[in-house]
Short mmCIF file of C-alpha atoms in Angstrom, two decimals:
data_model
loop_
_atom_site.label_atom_id
_atom_site.label_comp_id
_atom_site.label_asym_id
_atom_site.label_seq_id
_atom_site.Cartn_x
_atom_site.Cartn_y
_atom_site.Cartn_z
CA MET U 338 -2.70 -36.22 4.24
CA THR U 339 -0.89 -38.91 2.95
CA ASP U 340 2.87 -39.73 3.49
CA GLU U 341 3.44 -39.28 0.08
CA MET U 342 2.14 -35.96 0.39
CA ILE U 343 3.61 -35.01 3.23
CA GLY U 344 7.24 -35.96 2.05
CA ARG U 345 7.12 -33.87 -0.96
CA VAL U 346 5.82 -30.72 1.19
CA ILE U 347 9.33 -31.56 3.51
CA SER U 348 11.23 -31.87 0.62
CA CYS U 349 10.10 -28.58 -1.23
CA VAL U 350 11.04 -26.87 2.45
CA ALA U 351 14.10 -28.47 2.76
CA LYS U 352 15.26 -27.77 -1.22
CA THR U 353 14.10 -23.94 -0.53
CA GLN U 354 15.70 -23.78 2.78
CA LYS U 355 19.07 -25.55 1.68
CA LEU U 356 18.45 -27.62 4.54
CA PRO U 357 19.19 -31.61 5.21
CA PRO U 358 15.35 -33.14 4.65
CA GLU U 359 16.02 -35.37 7.48
CA THR U 360 16.07 -31.77 9.85
CA VAL U 361 12.26 -30.99 8.76
CA THR U 362 9.04 -32.96 9.74
CA ILE U 363 5.57 -32.35 9.64
CA ASP U 364 5.81 -30.88 13.44
CA SER U 365 8.34 -28.37 12.24
CA LYS U 366 7.65 -24.69 12.67
CA PHE U 367 8.60 -22.25 10.23
CA GLU U 368 10.54 -20.12 12.48
CA GLU U 369 12.19 -22.89 14.16
CA LEU U 370 13.59 -23.38 10.71
CA GLY U 371 14.78 -19.79 10.70
CA ILE U 372 12.00 -19.40 8.04
CA ASP U 373 11.23 -15.73 7.60
CA SER U 374 8.61 -13.76 5.37
CA LEU U 375 10.23 -13.92 2.28
CA ASP U 376 11.61 -17.53 3.10
CA GLY U 377 8.00 -18.07 3.52
CA VAL U 378 6.75 -16.73 0.01
CA ASN U 379 9.47 -18.73 -1.45
CA ILE U 380 8.40 -21.75 -0.13
CA LEU U 381 4.96 -20.98 -1.16
CA TYR U 382 6.11 -20.68 -4.84
CA ALA U 383 7.80 -24.03 -4.93
CA LEU U 384 4.74 -25.53 -3.51
CA GLU U 385 2.58 -24.05 -6.17
CA THR U 386 4.95 -25.01 -8.72
CA GLU U 387 4.93 -28.78 -7.30
CA PHE U 388 1.57 -29.17 -6.86
CA SER U 389 0.28 -27.45 -9.86
CA VAL U 390 -2.19 -24.99 -7.51
CA SER U 391 -2.52 -21.37 -6.91
CA ILE U 392 -2.39 -20.82 -3.26
CA PRO U 393 -4.52 -17.69 -2.49
CA ASP U 394 -3.25 -14.69 -0.47
CA GLU U 395 -5.92 -15.32 2.22
CA GLY U 396 -4.81 -18.52 3.54
CA VAL U 397 -1.47 -17.93 3.57
CA LEU U 398 -1.00 -15.92 7.12
CA GLY U 399 -2.08 -19.11 8.48
CA ILE U 400 0.73 -21.28 6.97
CA LYS U 401 3.63 -21.44 9.74
CA SER U 402 4.33 -24.49 9.57
CA VAL U 403 4.84 -27.79 7.44
CA ARG U 404 1.91 -29.52 9.09
CA GLU U 405 -0.16 -25.86 8.17
CA ALA U 406 1.01 -26.23 4.68
CA VAL U 407 0.02 -29.84 4.09
CA GLU U 408 -3.42 -29.04 5.58
CA GLN U 409 -3.74 -25.89 3.36
CA LEU U 410 -2.49 -27.93 0.39
CA ASP U 411 -4.95 -30.84 1.26
CA LYS U 412 -8.12 -28.45 0.96
CA LEU U 413 -6.87 -26.89 -2.28
CA ILE U 414 -6.32 -29.91 -3.95
CA ALA U 415 -9.91 -31.42 -2.41
CA ALA U 416 -11.58 -27.80 -4.04
CA THR U 417 -9.73 -28.18 -7.53
CA GLY U 418 -10.21 -31.46 -7.96
CA THR U 419 -6.54 -32.47 -8.78
CA ASN U 420 -4.91 -35.15 -7.71
CA GLY U 421 -1.81 -32.51 -7.23
CA ALA U 422 0.29 -34.54 -9.39
CA ALA U 423 3.22 -32.68 -10.61
CA LYS U 424 2.91 -30.70 -13.81
CA ALA U 425 4.59 -32.81 -16.54
CA MET Q 141 29.48 28.78 3.24
CA GLU Q 142 26.58 26.50 2.51
CA ARG Q 143 23.60 28.01 0.67
CA ARG Q 144 20.05 27.34 2.01
CA VAL Q 145 18.06 25.65 -0.89
CA VAL Q 146 14.54 26.55 -1.70
CA VAL Q 147 11.91 24.59 -3.74
CA THR Q 148 10.50 27.18 -6.80
CA GLY Q 149 8.85 24.77 -8.95
CA ILE Q 150 6.68 21.50 -8.98
CA GLY Q 151 5.41 18.95 -11.41
CA VAL Q 152 3.66 15.69 -10.80
CA VAL Q 153 2.05 12.94 -13.27
CA SER Q 154 -0.10 10.79 -11.04
CA ALA Q 155 -3.19 8.78 -10.30
CA LEU Q 156 -4.25 12.28 -8.61
CA GLY Q 157 -4.37 13.99 -11.76
CA LYS Q 158 -1.84 14.95 -14.37
CA ASN Q 159 -0.41 18.40 -12.80
CA ALA Q 160 0.22 19.57 -9.33
CA ARG Q 161 -2.60 21.43 -8.60
CA ASP Q 162 -5.12 18.81 -9.51
CA PHE Q 163 -2.41 16.59 -7.06
CA TRP Q 164 -2.84 18.45 -3.84
CA GLU Q 165 -6.65 19.40 -4.50
CA ALA Q 166 -7.31 15.69 -4.23
CA LEU Q 167 -4.60 15.30 -1.45
CA VAL Q 168 -6.50 17.57 0.70
CA LYS Q 169 -10.17 16.39 0.03
CA GLY Q 170 -8.51 12.61 1.12
CA ARG Q 171 -9.96 11.64 -2.32
CA SER Q 172 -8.09 8.20 -3.38
CA GLY Q 173 -6.73 7.89 -6.75
CA ILE Q 174 -6.76 3.81 -6.44
CA GLY Q 175 -9.35 1.85 -8.69
CA PRO Q 176 -9.21 -1.22 -10.95
CA ILE Q 177 -5.90 -1.59 -13.46
CA ARG Q 178 -7.58 -0.81 -17.02
CA GLN Q 179 -3.97 -0.48 -18.99
CA LEU Q 180 -3.66 -4.24 -19.27
CA ASP Q 181 -5.35 -7.37 -18.54
CA VAL Q 182 -5.37 -8.47 -14.71
CA THR Q 183 -7.76 -11.49 -15.00
CA THR Q 184 -5.24 -13.98 -13.90
CA MET Q 185 -3.38 -11.60 -11.26
CA ARG Q 186 -4.76 -12.28 -7.58
CA PHE Q 187 -4.73 -8.41 -7.16
CA LYS Q 188 -6.93 -6.07 -9.50
CA ASN Q 189 -6.45 -2.23 -8.44
CA GLY Q 190 -3.56 0.06 -8.85
CA ALA Q 191 -3.04 3.65 -8.88
CA GLU Q 192 -3.23 4.30 -12.49
CA VAL Q 193 -2.46 7.44 -14.54
CA SER Q 194 -5.74 7.65 -16.21
CA ASP Q 195 -6.01 8.13 -19.79
CA TRP Q 196 -2.47 8.77 -20.48
CA ASN Q 197 -2.30 9.43 -24.05
CA PRO Q 198 1.84 10.37 -25.09
CA GLN Q 199 0.77 12.02 -28.25
CA GLU Q 200 -1.00 14.62 -26.16
CA HIS Q 201 2.66 15.33 -24.88
CA PHE Q 202 5.07 14.61 -27.55
CA GLU Q 203 5.29 15.07 -31.12
CA GLY Q 204 5.50 12.70 -34.26
CA LYS Q 205 8.03 9.71 -33.15
CA LYS Q 206 9.18 10.99 -29.54
CA PRO Q 207 7.04 8.96 -27.89
CA ASP Q 208 8.40 5.64 -29.63
CA PHE Q 209 11.68 6.82 -28.36
CA MET Q 210 10.56 6.98 -24.22
CA ASP Q 211 8.87 4.25 -21.80
CA ARG Q 212 5.72 5.32 -19.96
CA PHE Q 213 8.26 5.92 -17.12
CA THR Q 214 10.12 8.42 -18.91
CA GLN Q 215 6.96 10.14 -20.67
CA PHE Q 216 6.08 10.85 -17.07
CA GLY Q 217 9.38 12.08 -15.96
CA VAL Q 218 9.88 14.58 -18.93
CA VAL Q 219 6.32 15.81 -18.34
CA ALA Q 220 6.30 16.35 -14.81
CA ALA Q 221 9.71 18.09 -15.57
CA ARG Q 222 8.21 20.81 -17.78
CA GLU Q 223 5.40 21.63 -15.49
CA ALA Q 224 7.94 22.42 -12.82
CA VAL Q 225 10.27 24.28 -15.24
CA LYS Q 226 7.42 26.36 -16.38
CA ASP Q 227 5.74 26.87 -12.93
CA ALA Q 228 9.26 27.93 -11.56
CA GLY Q 229 9.46 30.68 -14.43
CA ILE Q 230 13.03 29.46 -15.30
CA GLU Q 231 14.14 31.84 -18.48
CA TRP Q 232 17.29 29.33 -19.83
CA ASN Q 233 20.66 30.65 -20.91
CA PRO Q 234 23.70 29.28 -21.97
CA THR Q 235 25.25 29.57 -18.06
CA LEU Q 236 22.40 28.37 -16.51
CA ARG Q 237 21.72 25.34 -18.69
CA GLU Q 238 25.43 24.51 -17.90
CA ARG Q 239 24.92 25.16 -14.17
CA THR Q 240 22.24 23.24 -13.92
CA GLY Q 241 21.88 19.26 -12.44
CA ILE Q 242 19.29 16.71 -13.15
CA VAL Q 243 18.66 13.71 -10.48
CA MET Q 244 15.87 11.45 -11.20
CA GLY Q 245 15.00 8.36 -8.93
CA THR Q 246 13.60 5.39 -10.63
CA CYS Q 247 13.22 1.61 -9.25
CA MET Q 248 12.13 -0.26 -12.32
CA GLY Q 249 13.36 2.08 -14.80
CA GLY Q 250 11.87 0.95 -18.58
CA MET Q 251 10.89 -2.43 -17.55
CA GLY Q 252 7.49 -2.18 -19.06
CA SER Q 253 9.27 -1.97 -22.55
CA ILE Q 254 11.14 -5.07 -22.03
CA ASP Q 255 8.40 -6.98 -20.47
CA LEU Q 256 6.61 -6.43 -24.06
CA GLY Q 257 9.49 -6.71 -25.78
CA PHE Q 258 10.14 -10.31 -24.33
CA GLN Q 259 6.74 -10.94 -25.41
CA ASP Q 260 7.73 -10.34 -29.00
CA LEU Q 261 10.45 -12.49 -28.46
CA TYR Q 262 9.35 -15.42 -26.37
CA LEU Q 263 6.05 -15.44 -27.11
CA ALA Q 264 5.37 -14.44 -30.67
CA ASN Q 265 9.01 -15.84 -31.60
CA LYS Q 266 9.55 -12.80 -33.55
CA GLY Q 267 13.49 -13.35 -33.28
CA ARG Q 268 14.04 -9.58 -32.99
CA LEU Q 269 13.50 -6.80 -30.63
CA SER Q 270 13.26 -3.19 -31.19
CA PRO Q 271 16.45 -1.11 -31.75
CA LEU Q 272 14.49 1.27 -29.57
CA THR Q 273 14.61 -1.04 -26.47
CA VAL Q 274 17.78 -0.15 -25.03
CA ALA Q 275 16.79 3.61 -24.97
CA ARG Q 276 13.70 2.98 -23.49
CA VAL Q 277 14.38 0.60 -20.86
CA MET Q 278 17.91 2.39 -19.38
CA ALA Q 279 17.14 3.56 -16.03
CA ASN Q 280 18.47 6.62 -16.88
CA ALA Q 281 16.30 7.68 -19.60
CA GLY Q 282 14.13 9.79 -17.58
CA ALA Q 283 17.34 11.93 -16.72
CA SER Q 284 18.61 12.05 -19.98
CA ASN Q 285 15.60 12.93 -22.00
CA ILE Q 286 14.61 15.53 -19.73
CA SER Q 287 18.38 16.96 -19.96
CA ILE Q 288 17.84 16.90 -24.17
CA GLU Q 289 14.57 18.34 -24.14
CA MET Q 290 15.61 21.27 -22.11
CA GLY Q 291 18.97 21.43 -23.56
CA VAL Q 292 20.29 21.19 -19.76
CA THR Q 293 24.16 20.67 -19.87
CA GLY Q 294 25.17 20.20 -15.90
CA PRO Q 295 25.30 16.80 -14.07
CA ALA Q 296 22.33 14.67 -14.74
CA PHE Q 297 22.32 10.98 -13.26
CA ALA Q 298 19.74 8.38 -12.21
CA VAL Q 299 19.54 7.47 -8.82
CA SER Q 300 17.84 3.92 -8.20
CA THR Q 301 17.61 2.42 -4.74
CA ALA Q 302 14.00 0.68 -4.74
CA CYS Q 303 11.40 2.58 -3.09
CA SER Q 304 13.60 5.33 -1.58
CA SER Q 305 15.21 6.05 -5.38
CA SER Q 306 13.56 9.99 -5.70
CA ASN Q 307 14.24 10.84 -2.01
CA HIS Q 308 17.94 9.80 -2.65
CA ALA Q 309 17.75 11.83 -5.83
CA ILE Q 310 16.86 15.35 -4.15
CA GLY Q 311 18.99 14.64 -1.25
CA GLN Q 312 21.80 14.60 -3.78
CA ALA Q 313 20.57 17.32 -5.79
CA PHE Q 314 20.02 19.58 -2.52
CA ARG Q 315 23.30 18.73 -1.47
CA MET Q 316 24.71 20.08 -4.88
CA VAL Q 317 23.04 23.14 -5.09
CA ARG Q 318 23.88 23.77 -1.18
CA SER Q 319 27.50 23.27 -1.99
CA GLY Q 320 27.51 25.36 -5.03
CA ASP Q 321 28.15 22.45 -7.26
CA VAL Q 322 25.45 23.71 -9.27
CA GLU Q 323 23.20 26.76 -9.35
CA MET Q 324 20.14 25.07 -10.05
CA ALA Q 325 18.54 21.44 -10.23
CA LEU Q 326 15.59 19.19 -10.93
CA ALA Q 327 14.94 16.67 -8.78
CA GLY Q 328 12.52 14.03 -8.40
CA GLY Q 329 11.76 10.29 -10.03
CA SER Q 330 9.65 8.53 -12.26
CA GLU Q 331 8.00 5.17 -12.75
CA ALA Q 332 5.71 3.09 -14.60
CA PRO Q 333 5.57 -0.38 -13.03
CA LEU Q 334 1.94 -1.77 -14.25
CA ASN Q 335 2.92 -4.08 -16.38
CA PHE Q 336 2.18 -7.62 -16.62
CA GLY Q 337 5.84 -9.53 -15.77
CA HIS Q 338 6.45 -6.86 -13.14
CA LEU Q 339 2.68 -7.19 -11.49
CA LYS Q 340 3.60 -11.13 -11.29
CA ALA Q 341 6.58 -10.69 -9.30
CA TRP Q 342 4.48 -8.61 -6.89
CA GLU Q 343 1.84 -10.76 -6.60
CA ALA Q 344 4.35 -13.70 -6.28
CA LEU Q 345 5.87 -11.34 -2.55
CA ARG Q 346 2.19 -11.32 -1.58
CA VAL Q 347 2.33 -7.79 -0.18
CA VAL Q 348 -0.40 -6.15 -2.44
CA ALA Q 349 -3.90 -5.52 -0.74
CA HIS Q 350 -6.67 -6.88 -2.79
CA ASP Q 351 -8.99 -4.06 -1.58
CA THR Q 352 -6.99 -0.68 -1.18
CA CYS Q 353 -4.16 0.85 1.08
CA ARG Q 354 -4.67 1.41 4.40
CA PRO Q 355 -1.46 2.90 6.19
CA PHE Q 356 -1.44 1.83 9.93
CA SER Q 357 -4.65 0.72 10.13
CA ALA Q 358 -5.49 -2.53 11.80
CA ASP Q 359 -7.39 -4.08 8.96
CA ARG Q 360 -4.51 -3.04 6.53
CA GLN Q 361 -3.91 -6.36 3.68
CA GLY Q 362 -0.76 -4.50 2.09
CA MET Q 363 0.40 -2.11 -0.22
CA ILE Q 364 -1.20 -1.02 -3.57
CA LEU Q 365 0.92 -0.28 -6.59
CA GLY Q 366 1.00 3.15 -8.30
CA GLU Q 367 2.78 5.42 -11.00
CA GLY Q 368 3.78 8.49 -11.91
CA GLY Q 369 6.29 11.35 -12.02
CA ALA Q 370 7.13 13.97 -9.71
CA VAL Q 371 10.07 16.54 -10.03
CA LEU Q 372 10.91 20.03 -7.92
CA VAL Q 373 12.96 22.67 -9.12
CA LEU Q 374 15.77 23.62 -6.15
CA GLU Q 375 17.35 26.72 -6.06
CA PRO Q 376 19.73 29.23 -3.64
CA ARG Q 377 17.34 30.85 -1.73
CA GLU Q 378 19.07 34.23 -2.27
CA ALA Q 379 18.84 33.60 -6.22
CA ALA Q 380 15.06 32.81 -5.89
CA ILE Q 381 14.69 35.57 -3.93
CA ALA Q 382 16.81 38.22 -6.13
CA ARG Q 383 14.65 36.54 -9.54
CA GLY Q 384 11.26 37.18 -7.80
CA ALA Q 385 10.86 33.33 -7.47
CA LYS Q 386 7.73 32.45 -5.68
CA ILE Q 387 8.98 29.89 -2.97
CA TYR Q 388 7.35 26.65 -1.69
CA GLY Q 389 8.93 25.83 1.04
CA GLU Q 390 12.94 25.02 1.79
CA ILE Q 391 14.84 21.97 2.09
CA ILE Q 392 17.11 22.08 4.91
CA GLY Q 393 18.43 18.35 5.74
CA PHE Q 394 18.81 14.74 4.30
CA GLY Q 395 19.92 11.63 6.18
CA MET Q 396 20.65 8.52 5.10
CA SER Q 397 21.72 5.12 6.31
CA SER Q 398 21.71 1.66 5.60
CA ASP Q 399 20.19 -1.23 7.54
CA ALA Q 400 22.81 -4.08 6.90
CA HIS Q 401 19.69 -6.23 7.79
CA HIS Q 402 17.64 -7.94 5.22
CA LEU Q 403 16.31 -7.62 1.65
CA THR Q 404 12.58 -7.22 1.98
CA GLN Q 405 12.14 -6.68 6.13
CA SER Q 406 12.90 -2.98 7.00
CA ALA Q 407 14.90 -2.28 10.84
CA SER Q 408 13.37 0.41 12.94
CA GLU Q 409 17.07 1.27 14.00
CA GLY Q 410 18.28 1.46 10.51
CA ALA Q 411 15.26 3.67 9.53
CA ALA Q 412 15.69 5.95 13.13
CA ARG Q 413 19.11 6.33 11.82
CA ALA Q 414 17.95 8.22 8.32
CA ILE Q 415 15.43 10.18 10.56
CA GLN Q 416 18.50 11.31 12.89
CA GLY Q 417 20.62 11.96 10.10
CA ALA Q 418 18.07 14.29 8.46
CA LEU Q 419 17.64 16.09 11.79
CA ARG Q 420 21.32 16.77 12.36
CA ASP Q 421 21.92 18.03 8.97
CA ALA Q 422 19.14 20.42 9.63
CA GLY Q 423 20.19 21.11 12.68
CA LEU Q 424 16.57 20.34 14.22
CA ALA Q 425 15.49 18.91 17.68
CA PRO Q 426 12.89 16.06 17.73
CA GLU Q 427 10.43 18.52 19.38
CA GLN Q 428 10.62 20.91 16.39
CA ILE Q 429 8.89 18.36 14.19
CA GLY Q 430 5.69 19.33 13.23
CA TYR Q 431 4.26 16.89 10.61
CA ILE Q 432 5.72 13.57 8.82
CA ASN Q 433 4.81 12.31 5.50
CA ALA Q 434 5.33 8.54 6.25
CA HIS Q 435 6.93 5.80 4.01
CA GLY Q 436 3.50 4.10 5.28
CA THR Q 437 3.16 1.34 2.72
CA ALA Q 438 0.34 -0.38 4.49
CA THR Q 439 2.41 -3.66 4.68
CA LEU Q 440 1.92 -5.95 7.61
CA LEU Q 441 5.99 -5.17 8.38
CA ASN Q 442 6.57 -1.58 7.42
CA ASP Q 443 4.31 0.31 9.25
CA PRO Q 444 4.80 -1.11 13.12
CA MET Q 445 8.27 -0.82 11.77
CA GLU Q 446 8.09 2.94 10.69
CA ALA Q 447 6.20 3.82 14.03
CA ALA Q 448 8.74 2.03 15.75
CA ALA Q 449 11.45 4.10 13.75
CA ILE Q 450 9.66 7.45 14.63
CA ARG Q 451 9.47 6.72 18.42
CA LEU Q 452 13.16 5.70 18.60
CA SER Q 453 14.31 8.91 16.91
CA LEU Q 454 11.87 11.66 18.11
CA GLY Q 455 11.63 10.09 21.66
CA LYS Q 456 8.46 11.02 23.70
CA HIS Q 457 7.75 14.02 21.25
CA ALA Q 458 6.56 10.86 18.51
CA GLU Q 459 3.20 10.89 20.40
CA CYS Q 460 2.37 14.76 19.46
CA VAL Q 461 3.79 14.61 15.70
CA PRO Q 462 0.62 14.21 13.17
CA VAL Q 463 1.75 11.35 10.64
CA SER Q 464 0.21 10.76 7.36
CA SER Q 465 0.95 8.39 4.56
CA THR Q 466 -0.57 10.06 0.89
CA LYS Q 467 0.39 6.52 -0.35
CA SER Q 468 -3.16 5.53 0.46
CA MET Q 469 -3.89 8.09 -2.24
CA HIS Q 470 -1.53 8.44 -5.18
CA GLY Q 471 -0.40 4.60 -4.55
CA HIS Q 472 3.12 3.24 -3.84
CA ALA Q 473 4.84 4.60 -7.01
CA LEU Q 474 8.17 2.95 -5.79
CA GLY Q 475 10.95 5.21 -7.73
CA ALA Q 476 8.21 8.21 -8.16
CA ALA Q 477 7.08 7.73 -4.46
CA GLY Q 478 9.72 9.80 -2.56
CA ALA Q 479 9.17 12.94 -4.94
CA LEU Q 480 5.40 12.70 -4.73
CA GLU Q 481 5.75 12.85 -1.11
CA ALA Q 482 8.04 15.77 -1.24
CA ILE Q 483 5.70 17.99 -3.29
CA ALA Q 484 3.10 16.79 -0.83
CA THR Q 485 5.21 17.60 2.22
CA VAL Q 486 5.85 21.32 0.74
CA LEU Q 487 2.11 22.20 -0.19
CA SER Q 488 1.15 20.89 3.27
CA LEU Q 489 3.60 23.16 4.61
CA LYS Q 490 2.89 26.15 2.45
CA ASN Q 491 -0.53 25.90 2.75
CA CYS Q 492 -0.91 25.23 6.57
CA MET Q 493 -3.45 21.86 5.60
CA LEU Q 494 -1.61 18.67 6.57
CA PRO Q 495 -2.96 16.04 4.08
CA PRO Q 496 -4.85 12.77 5.64
CA THR Q 497 -4.22 8.71 5.36
CA ALA Q 498 -7.41 7.76 3.36
CA ASN Q 499 -9.22 4.67 3.59
CA PHE Q 500 -8.36 4.78 7.40
CA THR Q 501 -10.23 2.69 9.39
CA THR Q 502 -8.94 1.92 13.35
CA LEU Q 503 -5.67 2.06 14.29
CA ASP Q 504 -3.39 -0.68 14.52
CA PRO Q 505 -2.32 -1.32 18.20
CA LYS Q 506 1.21 -1.61 16.99
CA CYS Q 507 1.56 2.05 15.36
CA GLU Q 508 1.34 3.97 18.07
CA ILE Q 509 1.68 7.28 16.37
CA ASP Q 510 -0.77 10.26 15.54
CA VAL Q 511 -1.96 9.20 11.98
CA ILE Q 512 -4.43 11.72 10.49
CA ALA Q 513 -7.22 10.01 9.77
CA ASN Q 514 -9.34 10.71 6.72
CA THR Q 515 -9.72 14.42 6.78
CA ALA Q 516 -6.77 16.76 6.09
CA ARG Q 517 -5.88 18.79 9.28
CA GLN Q 518 -5.11 22.46 9.08
CA LYS Q 519 -2.29 23.35 11.22
CA ASP Q 520 0.69 25.81 10.74
CA VAL Q 521 3.56 23.88 10.53
CA GLU Q 522 7.08 25.08 10.33
CA TYR Q 523 9.05 22.05 10.28
CA ALA Q 524 8.12 18.45 8.39
CA LEU Q 525 10.22 15.08 7.58
CA SER Q 526 9.47 12.91 4.49
CA ASN Q 527 10.83 9.39 5.16
CA SER Q 528 11.44 6.55 2.63
CA PHE Q 529 12.74 3.27 3.69
CA ALA Q 530 13.63 1.06 0.68
CA PHE Q 531 13.47 -2.80 0.38
CA GLY Q 532 17.31 -3.66 0.40
CA GLY Q 533 17.50 -1.68 3.85
CA LEU Q 534 18.35 1.60 2.07
CA ASN Q 535 16.84 4.73 3.86
CA ALA Q 536 16.18 8.42 2.85
CA VAL Q 537 15.13 11.02 4.49
CA LEU Q 538 14.16 14.85 3.76
CA ALA Q 539 13.78 17.55 6.13
CA PHE Q 540 11.76 20.54 4.86
CA ARG Q 541 10.83 24.27 6.08
CA ALA Q 542 7.98 26.23 5.48
CA PRO Q 543 8.64 29.61 3.41
CA ARG Q 544 7.07 32.19 6.10
#
């Protein structure tokens, strides 16, 4: 979990939700940010594009905060052996 | 004076068979039509299962160039309408043709045709699209092709309210027959949603199960997309009796409401208002309802919402009403769902046999209702409801009465 990665996840969440990035932190819970189920899948889509990964359905229910999103992505990136770089 | 409206003909194309008889036989046995999707390559899809109409060969149903002019969803609608009209023993004459209405529901219309067309346009760089594209894609293609084939010249239109489409369609047709606007109506819906682009859109929503459709079960994963078409012939009761038609059942009420809440999360208050509207329209008390064919999509959010809506609208009686979701067998056919379920409901009343919720494991404690689990229940029921609650918060509920 690097600061760079946390920054990119926060940026995805903020952009999708049209929130000022400074209002989103690693400890933000989705519920506190007013993120509902449809917002949630929209954020997952943004993260999949940003990190060039496919987030399986099985892990999705466990992602309810910025921290959980980062942890899930960490695992996925480690498993796929990519560096999580954005697609050119 | 309002007329009583009866169902005198039914037609079905579904994953459970390409006629109403096979459809009902599977429902009663609790046999699910869900399996691996075969009509397209789903290797890159997170889910692989659907409720497909198997071995659909358009040439078996349409001559010469006709299939080229119709998307799969239209073909399903026309074939279901043919069966319904034949079943009802309709003998057309110019006056009846002019006094008959057609109302067909569809969610996505001919999206499969535009999806294939765009592959030609953007992937194959063909630079042109088939001139038949517009006629295949338009949502009213089902209603229009039925009208053209049967020479029906009364009011005909399509209704598109996502998963409630065909309940709204049947409801409109019911009111047109009841008020005397038309002497007969062909009502229902059709859908062919299993195309690559559309499946990818559902994949992104993360509401489709990887295994199967288990409405109201604690371990349910989500919905299973289905396809098909279903059409009912509606007539005034007196006219049907006068011509000696067989009567499957009666439509006695229709309720509609909007949640004004959320694009993909239904609200139990809105759904309950549609149920109450149907009861009011039918002049029924909650205690008279003996069966509910649920919307029952098996998504995490729908099922507890629907159970709450049933409790809100029926009060204490909610605990003793048998409920099943036949989507567990024919899948969620979106704009055709309400029509498939309307036919399941009238046949349940006619045959004193309530179809089960297939694939059921254990009841989700958040869904406190009497779910008919896995095995059909023999029961003589006089009144039943069929629920549809669409994305976008648009609700439509039909009330039926047994023919006895």
